[in-house]
Protein backbone atom coordinates (compact mmCIF):
# COMPACT_ATOMS: atom_id res chain seq x y z
CA UNK A 1 0.00 0.00 0.00
CA UNK A 2 1.10 3.56 -0.59
CA UNK A 3 2.34 5.50 2.37
CA UNK A 4 4.07 8.79 3.11
CA UNK A 5 5.77 9.24 6.46
CA UNK A 6 6.77 12.57 7.93
CA UNK A 7 8.25 11.53 11.24
CA UNK A 8 8.82 15.06 12.51
CA UNK A 9 5.55 16.26 13.97
CA UNK A 10 6.88 19.66 14.96
CA UNK A 11 10.16 21.49 14.51
CA UNK A 12 11.08 24.75 16.18
CA UNK A 13 14.15 26.74 15.17
CA UNK A 14 15.40 30.26 15.55
CA UNK A 15 15.25 32.56 12.57
CA UNK A 16 18.19 32.28 10.14
CA UNK A 17 18.88 28.67 11.05
CA UNK A 18 18.74 26.00 8.36
CA UNK A 19 16.11 23.32 8.77
CA UNK A 20 15.39 20.04 6.99
CA UNK A 21 12.00 18.40 6.82
CA UNK A 22 12.06 14.66 6.24
CA UNK A 23 9.78 12.64 3.99
CA UNK A 24 9.89 8.89 3.42
CA UNK A 25 7.52 7.17 1.05
CA UNK A 26 6.40 3.70 0.03
CA UNK A 27 4.98 2.74 -3.34
CA UNK A 28 4.91 -0.26 -5.64
CA UNK A 29 4.91 1.90 -8.75
CA UNK A 30 8.09 2.43 -10.76
CA UNK A 31 6.87 5.78 -12.07
CA UNK A 32 5.49 8.31 -9.65
CA UNK A 33 5.62 11.94 -8.61
CA UNK A 34 6.40 13.47 -5.27
CA UNK A 35 5.16 16.82 -4.02
CA UNK A 36 5.67 19.29 -1.22
CA UNK A 37 2.93 21.67 -0.11
CA UNK A 38 2.97 24.48 2.41
CA UNK A 39 -0.05 25.21 4.61
CA UNK A 40 0.22 28.62 6.33
CA UNK A 41 -2.14 29.53 9.18
CA UNK A 42 -4.73 30.70 6.65
CA UNK A 43 -5.23 27.06 5.70
CA UNK A 44 -4.77 27.05 1.96
CA UNK A 45 -2.33 24.47 0.62
CA UNK A 46 0.33 26.11 -1.50
CA UNK A 47 2.14 23.97 -4.06
CA UNK A 48 5.94 24.10 -3.76
CA UNK A 49 7.43 21.41 -5.97
CA UNK A 50 6.69 18.33 -8.07
CA UNK A 51 9.41 15.78 -8.74
CA UNK A 52 9.40 12.88 -11.20
CA UNK A 53 10.70 9.56 -9.89
CA UNK A 54 13.16 9.37 -12.78
CA UNK A 55 14.76 12.68 -11.94
CA UNK A 56 17.04 12.41 -8.93
CA UNK A 57 18.76 15.72 -9.38
CA UNK A 58 18.52 17.98 -6.41
CA UNK A 59 16.56 21.15 -6.96
CA UNK A 60 17.10 24.59 -5.52
CA UNK A 61 14.69 27.49 -5.57
CA UNK A 62 15.94 30.46 -3.64
CA UNK A 63 16.20 29.42 0.01
CA UNK A 64 14.41 26.15 -0.66
CA UNK A 65 16.11 22.95 -1.79
CA UNK A 66 14.97 19.39 -2.20
CA UNK A 67 16.96 16.17 -1.99
CA UNK A 68 15.40 13.17 -3.70
CA UNK A 69 17.06 9.80 -3.06
CA UNK A 70 15.29 6.88 -4.67
CA UNK A 71 17.57 4.35 -2.97
CA UNK A 72 16.25 5.36 0.44
CA UNK A 73 12.77 6.40 -0.76
CA UNK A 74 13.23 9.86 0.67
CA UNK A 75 12.39 13.33 -0.55
CA UNK A 76 13.67 15.81 2.00
CA UNK A 77 13.10 19.55 2.01
CA UNK A 78 15.60 22.06 3.34
CA UNK A 79 15.01 25.71 4.08
CA UNK A 80 18.18 27.75 4.31
CA UNK A 81 18.35 30.86 6.47
CA UNK A 82 14.81 30.36 7.72
CA UNK A 83 12.47 33.29 8.18
CA UNK A 84 9.40 33.80 10.35
CA UNK A 85 7.24 33.72 7.22
CA UNK A 86 8.33 30.12 6.69
CA UNK A 87 6.29 29.11 9.74
CA UNK A 88 3.63 26.70 8.47
CA UNK A 89 2.68 23.06 8.23
CA UNK A 90 4.50 21.33 5.38
CA UNK A 91 3.10 18.27 3.65
CA UNK A 92 4.85 15.74 1.51
CA UNK A 93 2.64 13.84 -0.95
CA UNK A 94 2.79 11.03 -3.49
CA UNK A 95 0.86 10.47 -6.71
CA UNK A 96 -1.96 7.96 -6.78
CA UNK A 97 -0.99 4.33 -7.26
CA UNK A 98 -1.36 2.84 -10.69
CA UNK A 99 -5.02 1.99 -11.19
CA UNK A 100 -5.97 3.41 -7.83
CA UNK A 101 -7.96 6.42 -6.73
CA UNK A 102 -6.93 9.80 -8.03
CA UNK A 103 -6.16 11.48 -4.76
CA UNK A 104 -2.68 12.26 -3.58
CA UNK A 105 -1.33 10.30 -0.63
CA UNK A 106 -0.31 12.83 2.00
CA UNK A 107 1.95 12.54 5.00
CA UNK A 108 0.62 13.86 8.28
CA UNK A 109 2.63 17.03 7.95
CA UNK A 110 5.41 18.75 9.86
CA UNK A 111 4.59 21.88 11.80
CA UNK A 112 7.52 24.25 11.38
CA UNK A 113 7.88 27.10 13.85
CA UNK A 114 10.41 29.80 13.13
CA UNK A 115 11.07 31.91 16.20
CA UNK A 116 12.32 35.48 15.77
CA UNK B 1 -4.36 31.93 -15.14
CA UNK B 2 -6.40 29.42 -13.23
CA UNK B 3 -8.11 30.16 -9.95
CA UNK B 4 -10.17 28.05 -7.61
CA UNK B 5 -12.86 29.38 -5.32
CA UNK B 6 -14.63 27.86 -2.36
CA UNK B 7 -17.52 29.12 -0.29
CA UNK B 8 -18.46 29.67 2.32
CA UNK B 9 -15.17 30.26 4.07
CA UNK B 10 -16.58 29.35 7.47
CA UNK B 11 -19.75 27.56 8.48
CA UNK B 12 -21.30 26.64 11.82
CA UNK B 13 -24.15 24.16 11.56
CA UNK B 14 -26.24 22.19 14.05
CA UNK B 15 -26.19 18.41 14.06
CA UNK B 16 -28.78 17.02 11.68
CA UNK B 17 -28.85 20.05 9.39
CA UNK B 18 -28.06 19.85 5.66
CA UNK B 19 -24.82 20.97 4.08
CA UNK B 20 -23.80 22.38 0.74
CA UNK B 21 -20.23 23.48 0.00
CA UNK B 22 -19.37 24.82 -3.42
CA UNK B 23 -16.15 24.85 -5.39
CA UNK B 24 -15.58 26.46 -8.77
CA UNK B 25 -12.54 26.61 -11.00
CA UNK B 26 -11.79 29.32 -13.53
CA UNK B 27 -9.37 29.42 -16.41
CA UNK B 28 -9.33 25.75 -17.38
CA UNK B 29 -11.59 23.20 -19.02
CA UNK B 30 -12.45 19.64 -18.04
CA UNK B 31 -10.34 19.61 -14.88
CA UNK B 32 -10.13 16.72 -12.48
CA UNK B 33 -11.77 17.88 -9.24
CA UNK B 34 -11.27 16.65 -5.69
CA UNK B 35 -12.74 17.08 -2.22
CA UNK B 36 -10.45 16.48 0.76
CA UNK B 37 -11.13 16.76 4.47
CA UNK B 38 -8.55 17.74 7.06
CA UNK B 39 -9.60 16.92 10.59
CA UNK B 40 -7.95 18.24 13.74
CA UNK B 41 -5.45 20.32 11.78
CA UNK B 42 -3.65 17.37 10.27
CA UNK B 43 -3.84 14.71 7.60
CA UNK B 44 -5.71 15.17 4.36
CA UNK B 45 -8.23 12.51 3.47
CA UNK B 46 -9.62 12.23 -0.05
CA UNK B 47 -13.41 12.16 0.01
CA UNK B 48 -14.47 12.38 -3.63
CA UNK B 49 -12.97 12.96 -7.03
CA UNK B 50 -14.44 13.64 -10.44
CA UNK B 51 -12.99 13.33 -13.93
CA UNK B 52 -16.00 14.86 -15.69
CA UNK B 53 -19.56 16.15 -15.42
CA UNK B 54 -21.72 13.72 -13.52
CA UNK B 55 -18.79 11.38 -12.81
CA UNK B 56 -18.14 11.03 -9.10
CA UNK B 57 -15.97 8.51 -7.29
CA UNK B 58 -16.22 8.11 -3.54
CA UNK B 59 -13.30 7.06 -1.42
CA UNK B 60 -14.71 7.04 2.08
CA UNK B 61 -18.17 5.72 2.99
CA UNK B 62 -19.97 8.41 4.94
CA UNK B 63 -23.03 10.59 5.01
CA UNK B 64 -21.52 13.02 2.53
CA UNK B 65 -22.12 13.13 -1.20
CA UNK B 66 -20.69 15.08 -4.11
CA UNK B 67 -22.01 16.30 -7.42
CA UNK B 68 -20.57 17.94 -10.51
CA UNK B 69 -23.42 19.68 -12.31
CA UNK B 70 -21.12 21.74 -14.52
CA UNK B 71 -17.62 21.27 -15.90
CA UNK B 72 -15.95 23.55 -13.38
CA UNK B 73 -18.30 23.23 -10.43
CA UNK B 74 -17.99 20.68 -7.65
CA UNK B 75 -20.44 20.50 -4.76
CA UNK B 76 -20.16 18.67 -1.45
CA UNK B 77 -23.43 17.92 0.32
CA UNK B 78 -24.98 16.20 3.26
CA UNK B 79 -28.61 15.64 4.19
CA UNK B 80 -27.89 15.39 7.93
CA UNK B 81 -24.63 16.53 9.45
CA UNK B 82 -22.88 14.60 12.21
CA UNK B 83 -20.53 15.97 14.83
CA UNK B 84 -17.75 14.00 13.16
CA UNK B 85 -18.24 15.99 9.96
CA UNK B 86 -16.49 18.97 11.53
CA UNK B 87 -13.25 19.82 9.82
CA UNK B 88 -11.52 21.78 7.12
CA UNK B 89 -12.75 20.96 3.62
CA UNK B 90 -10.46 21.57 0.70
CA UNK B 91 -11.30 21.46 -2.97
CA UNK B 92 -8.56 20.89 -5.52
CA UNK B 93 -8.17 20.62 -9.27
CA UNK B 94 -5.63 19.13 -11.64
CA UNK B 95 -5.20 18.93 -15.38
CA UNK B 96 -5.21 15.15 -15.29
CA UNK B 97 -4.51 12.25 -13.03
CA UNK B 98 -1.12 12.33 -11.27
CA UNK B 99 -0.53 15.95 -12.23
CA UNK B 100 -0.12 18.67 -9.64
CA UNK B 101 -3.24 19.38 -7.63
CA UNK B 102 -3.98 23.01 -6.84
CA UNK B 103 -6.05 23.75 -3.78
CA UNK B 104 -8.72 26.28 -2.94
CA UNK B 105 -8.82 28.39 0.23
CA UNK B 106 -10.93 25.82 2.09
CA UNK B 107 -14.10 25.86 4.18
CA UNK B 108 -13.98 25.48 7.96
CA UNK B 109 -17.04 23.56 9.10
CA UNK B 110 -18.03 23.28 12.74
CA UNK B 111 -20.94 21.03 13.60
CA UNK B 112 -22.44 21.66 17.03
mmCIF file of C-alpha atoms in Angstrom:
data_model
loop_
_atom_site.group_PDB
_atom_site.id
_atom_site.type_symbol
_atom_site.label_atom_id
_atom_site.label_comp_id
_atom_site.label_asym_id
_atom_site.label_seq_id
_atom_site.Cartn_x
_atom_site.Cartn_y
_atom_site.Cartn_z
ATOM 1 C CA UNK A 1 0.000 0.000 0.000
ATOM 2 C CA UNK A 2 1.102 3.564 -0.587
ATOM 3 C CA UNK A 3 2.341 5.500 2.366
ATOM 4 C CA UNK A 4 4.072 8.789 3.111
ATOM 5 C CA UNK A 5 5.773 9.244 6.462
ATOM 6 C CA UNK A 6 6.768 12.568 7.934
ATOM 7 C CA UNK A 7 8.247 11.529 11.241
ATOM 8 C CA UNK A 8 8.824 15.062 12.513
ATOM 9 C CA UNK A 9 5.553 16.257 13.967
ATOM 10 C CA UNK A 10 6.877 19.656 14.957
ATOM 11 C CA UNK A 11 10.160 21.486 14.515
ATOM 12 C CA UNK A 12 11.082 24.749 16.181
ATOM 13 C CA UNK A 13 14.150 26.740 15.168
ATOM 14 C CA UNK A 14 15.401 30.260 15.555
ATOM 15 C CA UNK A 15 15.253 32.557 12.569
ATOM 16 C CA UNK A 16 18.194 32.277 10.138
ATOM 17 C CA UNK A 17 18.879 28.669 11.048
ATOM 18 C CA UNK A 18 18.744 26.002 8.356
ATOM 19 C CA UNK A 19 16.105 23.325 8.775
ATOM 20 C CA UNK A 20 15.391 20.037 6.990
ATOM 21 C CA UNK A 21 12.005 18.395 6.822
ATOM 22 C CA UNK A 22 12.065 14.663 6.239
ATOM 23 C CA UNK A 23 9.783 12.641 3.987
ATOM 24 C CA UNK A 24 9.894 8.891 3.417
ATOM 25 C CA UNK A 25 7.519 7.166 1.047
ATOM 26 C CA UNK A 26 6.403 3.698 0.026
ATOM 27 C CA UNK A 27 4.976 2.743 -3.340
ATOM 28 C CA UNK A 28 4.906 -0.256 -5.640
ATOM 29 C CA UNK A 29 4.909 1.904 -8.752
ATOM 30 C CA UNK A 30 8.088 2.430 -10.760
ATOM 31 C CA UNK A 31 6.873 5.779 -12.067
ATOM 32 C CA UNK A 32 5.486 8.306 -9.648
ATOM 33 C CA UNK A 33 5.622 11.938 -8.611
ATOM 34 C CA UNK A 34 6.403 13.469 -5.271
ATOM 35 C CA UNK A 35 5.163 16.821 -4.022
ATOM 36 C CA UNK A 36 5.670 19.288 -1.224
ATOM 37 C CA UNK A 37 2.931 21.667 -0.110
ATOM 38 C CA UNK A 38 2.969 24.477 2.414
ATOM 39 C CA UNK A 39 -0.046 25.210 4.614
ATOM 40 C CA UNK A 40 0.224 28.618 6.332
ATOM 41 C CA UNK A 41 -2.142 29.535 9.179
ATOM 42 C CA UNK A 42 -4.726 30.703 6.651
ATOM 43 C CA UNK A 43 -5.226 27.059 5.705
ATOM 44 C CA UNK A 44 -4.773 27.053 1.958
ATOM 45 C CA UNK A 45 -2.333 24.474 0.624
ATOM 46 C CA UNK A 46 0.326 26.105 -1.496
ATOM 47 C CA UNK A 47 2.136 23.971 -4.057
ATOM 48 C CA UNK A 48 5.935 24.101 -3.756
ATOM 49 C CA UNK A 49 7.425 21.405 -5.968
ATOM 50 C CA UNK A 50 6.686 18.334 -8.067
ATOM 51 C CA UNK A 51 9.411 15.784 -8.738
ATOM 52 C CA UNK A 52 9.396 12.877 -11.195
ATOM 53 C CA UNK A 53 10.699 9.558 -9.891
ATOM 54 C CA UNK A 54 13.161 9.366 -12.776
ATOM 55 C CA UNK A 55 14.758 12.683 -11.941
ATOM 56 C CA UNK A 56 17.039 12.410 -8.931
ATOM 57 C CA UNK A 57 18.762 15.719 -9.376
ATOM 58 C CA UNK A 58 18.522 17.985 -6.411
ATOM 59 C CA UNK A 59 16.556 21.147 -6.962
ATOM 60 C CA UNK A 60 17.103 24.587 -5.516
ATOM 61 C CA UNK A 61 14.692 27.487 -5.572
ATOM 62 C CA UNK A 62 15.936 30.458 -3.645
ATOM 63 C CA UNK A 63 16.205 29.419 0.011
ATOM 64 C CA UNK A 64 14.410 26.147 -0.664
ATOM 65 C CA UNK A 65 16.109 22.949 -1.786
ATOM 66 C CA UNK A 66 14.966 19.385 -2.203
ATOM 67 C CA UNK A 67 16.964 16.175 -1.988
ATOM 68 C CA UNK A 68 15.401 13.168 -3.705
ATOM 69 C CA UNK A 69 17.057 9.798 -3.059
ATOM 70 C CA UNK A 70 15.292 6.880 -4.668
ATOM 71 C CA UNK A 71 17.573 4.352 -2.966
ATOM 72 C CA UNK A 72 16.246 5.365 0.438
ATOM 73 C CA UNK A 73 12.769 6.400 -0.759
ATOM 74 C CA UNK A 74 13.235 9.856 0.668
ATOM 75 C CA UNK A 75 12.387 13.330 -0.554
ATOM 76 C CA UNK A 76 13.669 15.808 1.997
ATOM 77 C CA UNK A 77 13.098 19.547 2.008
ATOM 78 C CA UNK A 78 15.602 22.062 3.339
ATOM 79 C CA UNK A 79 15.007 25.712 4.084
ATOM 80 C CA UNK A 80 18.178 27.746 4.309
ATOM 81 C CA UNK A 81 18.348 30.859 6.470
ATOM 82 C CA UNK A 82 14.809 30.360 7.721
ATOM 83 C CA UNK A 83 12.469 33.293 8.180
ATOM 84 C CA UNK A 84 9.402 33.804 10.352
ATOM 85 C CA UNK A 85 7.239 33.720 7.216
ATOM 86 C CA UNK A 86 8.325 30.122 6.692
ATOM 87 C CA UNK A 87 6.286 29.107 9.736
ATOM 88 C CA UNK A 88 3.633 26.705 8.472
ATOM 89 C CA UNK A 89 2.682 23.061 8.228
ATOM 90 C CA UNK A 90 4.499 21.330 5.382
ATOM 91 C CA UNK A 91 3.096 18.270 3.649
ATOM 92 C CA UNK A 92 4.846 15.738 1.507
ATOM 93 C CA UNK A 93 2.635 13.844 -0.954
ATOM 94 C CA UNK A 94 2.788 11.025 -3.495
ATOM 95 C CA UNK A 95 0.864 10.465 -6.712
ATOM 96 C CA UNK A 96 -1.959 7.962 -6.781
ATOM 97 C CA UNK A 97 -0.993 4.331 -7.256
ATOM 98 C CA UNK A 98 -1.364 2.842 -10.689
ATOM 99 C CA UNK A 99 -5.021 1.991 -11.189
ATOM 100 C CA UNK A 100 -5.970 3.410 -7.835
ATOM 101 C CA UNK A 101 -7.959 6.420 -6.734
ATOM 102 C CA UNK A 102 -6.931 9.801 -8.028
ATOM 103 C CA UNK A 103 -6.156 11.479 -4.760
ATOM 104 C CA UNK A 104 -2.677 12.264 -3.580
ATOM 105 C CA UNK A 105 -1.334 10.298 -0.625
ATOM 106 C CA UNK A 106 -0.306 12.833 1.999
ATOM 107 C CA UNK A 107 1.946 12.544 4.999
ATOM 108 C CA UNK A 108 0.621 13.863 8.285
ATOM 109 C CA UNK A 109 2.632 17.032 7.947
ATOM 110 C CA UNK A 110 5.415 18.753 9.865
ATOM 111 C CA UNK A 111 4.590 21.885 11.799
ATOM 112 C CA UNK A 112 7.525 24.253 11.378
ATOM 113 C CA UNK A 113 7.879 27.096 13.853
ATOM 114 C CA UNK A 114 10.415 29.796 13.131
ATOM 115 C CA UNK A 115 11.075 31.911 16.201
ATOM 116 C CA UNK A 116 12.317 35.479 15.765
ATOM 117 C CA UNK B 1 -4.362 31.927 -15.144
ATOM 118 C CA UNK B 2 -6.403 29.415 -13.227
ATOM 119 C CA UNK B 3 -8.110 30.163 -9.952
ATOM 120 C CA UNK B 4 -10.174 28.050 -7.608
ATOM 121 C CA UNK B 5 -12.861 29.382 -5.317
ATOM 122 C CA UNK B 6 -14.628 27.858 -2.359
ATOM 123 C CA UNK B 7 -17.518 29.123 -0.291
ATOM 124 C CA UNK B 8 -18.464 29.665 2.316
ATOM 125 C CA UNK B 9 -15.167 30.256 4.074
ATOM 126 C CA UNK B 10 -16.578 29.350 7.473
ATOM 127 C CA UNK B 11 -19.747 27.562 8.480
ATOM 128 C CA UNK B 12 -21.296 26.637 11.824
ATOM 129 C CA UNK B 13 -24.146 24.158 11.558
ATOM 130 C CA UNK B 14 -26.236 22.185 14.052
ATOM 131 C CA UNK B 15 -26.193 18.411 14.058
ATOM 132 C CA UNK B 16 -28.783 17.018 11.677
ATOM 133 C CA UNK B 17 -28.848 20.049 9.392
ATOM 134 C CA UNK B 18 -28.060 19.848 5.655
ATOM 135 C CA UNK B 19 -24.820 20.972 4.076
ATOM 136 C CA UNK B 20 -23.795 22.379 0.736
ATOM 137 C CA UNK B 21 -20.235 23.484 -0.004
ATOM 138 C CA UNK B 22 -19.365 24.823 -3.416
ATOM 139 C CA UNK B 23 -16.147 24.846 -5.387
ATOM 140 C CA UNK B 24 -15.578 26.460 -8.769
ATOM 141 C CA UNK B 25 -12.537 26.611 -10.999
ATOM 142 C CA UNK B 26 -11.795 29.323 -13.526
ATOM 143 C CA UNK B 27 -9.375 29.421 -16.414
ATOM 144 C CA UNK B 28 -9.334 25.752 -17.383
ATOM 145 C CA UNK B 29 -11.594 23.199 -19.024
ATOM 146 C CA UNK B 30 -12.445 19.640 -18.038
ATOM 147 C CA UNK B 31 -10.342 19.610 -14.877
ATOM 148 C CA UNK B 32 -10.130 16.718 -12.477
ATOM 149 C CA UNK B 33 -11.772 17.875 -9.243
ATOM 150 C CA UNK B 34 -11.271 16.651 -5.690
ATOM 151 C CA UNK B 35 -12.743 17.078 -2.216
ATOM 152 C CA UNK B 36 -10.453 16.483 0.758
ATOM 153 C CA UNK B 37 -11.126 16.761 4.470
ATOM 154 C CA UNK B 38 -8.554 17.739 7.055
ATOM 155 C CA UNK B 39 -9.597 16.924 10.591
ATOM 156 C CA UNK B 40 -7.953 18.235 13.744
ATOM 157 C CA UNK B 41 -5.452 20.325 11.779
ATOM 158 C CA UNK B 42 -3.649 17.366 10.270
ATOM 159 C CA UNK B 43 -3.836 14.707 7.597
ATOM 160 C CA UNK B 44 -5.711 15.166 4.362
ATOM 161 C CA UNK B 45 -8.232 12.512 3.466
ATOM 162 C CA UNK B 46 -9.618 12.229 -0.052
ATOM 163 C CA UNK B 47 -13.405 12.161 0.008
ATOM 164 C CA UNK B 48 -14.468 12.383 -3.633
ATOM 165 C CA UNK B 49 -12.972 12.958 -7.035
ATOM 166 C CA UNK B 50 -14.441 13.638 -10.442
ATOM 167 C CA UNK B 51 -12.992 13.332 -13.931
ATOM 168 C CA UNK B 52 -16.004 14.860 -15.689
ATOM 169 C CA UNK B 53 -19.556 16.147 -15.421
ATOM 170 C CA UNK B 54 -21.721 13.719 -13.523
ATOM 171 C CA UNK B 55 -18.793 11.380 -12.814
ATOM 172 C CA UNK B 56 -18.140 11.034 -9.101
ATOM 173 C CA UNK B 57 -15.970 8.512 -7.291
ATOM 174 C CA UNK B 58 -16.216 8.113 -3.544
ATOM 175 C CA UNK B 59 -13.298 7.064 -1.422
ATOM 176 C CA UNK B 60 -14.706 7.038 2.076
ATOM 177 C CA UNK B 61 -18.175 5.715 2.989
ATOM 178 C CA UNK B 62 -19.973 8.409 4.943
ATOM 179 C CA UNK B 63 -23.025 10.587 5.015
ATOM 180 C CA UNK B 64 -21.518 13.023 2.532
ATOM 181 C CA UNK B 65 -22.118 13.133 -1.203
ATOM 182 C CA UNK B 66 -20.691 15.076 -4.111
ATOM 183 C CA UNK B 67 -22.010 16.296 -7.421
ATOM 184 C CA UNK B 68 -20.573 17.942 -10.510
ATOM 185 C CA UNK B 69 -23.417 19.675 -12.311
ATOM 186 C CA UNK B 70 -21.119 21.741 -14.524
ATOM 187 C CA UNK B 71 -17.623 21.268 -15.900
ATOM 188 C CA UNK B 72 -15.945 23.553 -13.384
ATOM 189 C CA UNK B 73 -18.295 23.228 -10.430
ATOM 190 C CA UNK B 74 -17.993 20.677 -7.652
ATOM 191 C CA UNK B 75 -20.443 20.498 -4.760
ATOM 192 C CA UNK B 76 -20.160 18.666 -1.450
ATOM 193 C CA UNK B 77 -23.430 17.917 0.319
ATOM 194 C CA UNK B 78 -24.985 16.195 3.258
ATOM 195 C CA UNK B 79 -28.613 15.640 4.195
ATOM 196 C CA UNK B 80 -27.894 15.392 7.931
ATOM 197 C CA UNK B 81 -24.630 16.528 9.448
ATOM 198 C CA UNK B 82 -22.884 14.604 12.214
ATOM 199 C CA UNK B 83 -20.528 15.972 14.833
ATOM 200 C CA UNK B 84 -17.751 14.003 13.162
ATOM 201 C CA UNK B 85 -18.240 15.991 9.957
ATOM 202 C CA UNK B 86 -16.493 18.971 11.534
ATOM 203 C CA UNK B 87 -13.246 19.816 9.819
ATOM 204 C CA UNK B 88 -11.525 21.777 7.115
ATOM 205 C CA UNK B 89 -12.749 20.955 3.618
ATOM 206 C CA UNK B 90 -10.462 21.569 0.695
ATOM 207 C CA UNK B 91 -11.299 21.456 -2.970
ATOM 208 C CA UNK B 92 -8.561 20.894 -5.524
ATOM 209 C CA UNK B 93 -8.169 20.625 -9.270
ATOM 210 C CA UNK B 94 -5.634 19.129 -11.639
ATOM 211 C CA UNK B 95 -5.197 18.927 -15.376
ATOM 212 C CA UNK B 96 -5.206 15.148 -15.293
ATOM 213 C CA UNK B 97 -4.511 12.246 -13.033
ATOM 214 C CA UNK B 98 -1.120 12.326 -11.271
ATOM 215 C CA UNK B 99 -0.527 15.949 -12.230
ATOM 216 C CA UNK B 100 -0.115 18.667 -9.638
ATOM 217 C CA UNK B 101 -3.240 19.381 -7.632
ATOM 218 C CA UNK B 102 -3.984 23.013 -6.837
ATOM 219 C CA UNK B 103 -6.052 23.751 -3.785
ATOM 220 C CA UNK B 104 -8.716 26.277 -2.940
ATOM 221 C CA UNK B 105 -8.823 28.395 0.231
ATOM 222 C CA UNK B 106 -10.930 25.824 2.089
ATOM 223 C CA UNK B 107 -14.103 25.860 4.181
ATOM 224 C CA UNK B 108 -13.981 25.478 7.960
ATOM 225 C CA UNK B 109 -17.036 23.555 9.104
ATOM 226 C CA UNK B 110 -18.035 23.279 12.743
ATOM 227 C CA UNK B 111 -20.940 21.028 13.596
ATOM 228 C CA UNK B 112 -22.441 21.662 17.025
#
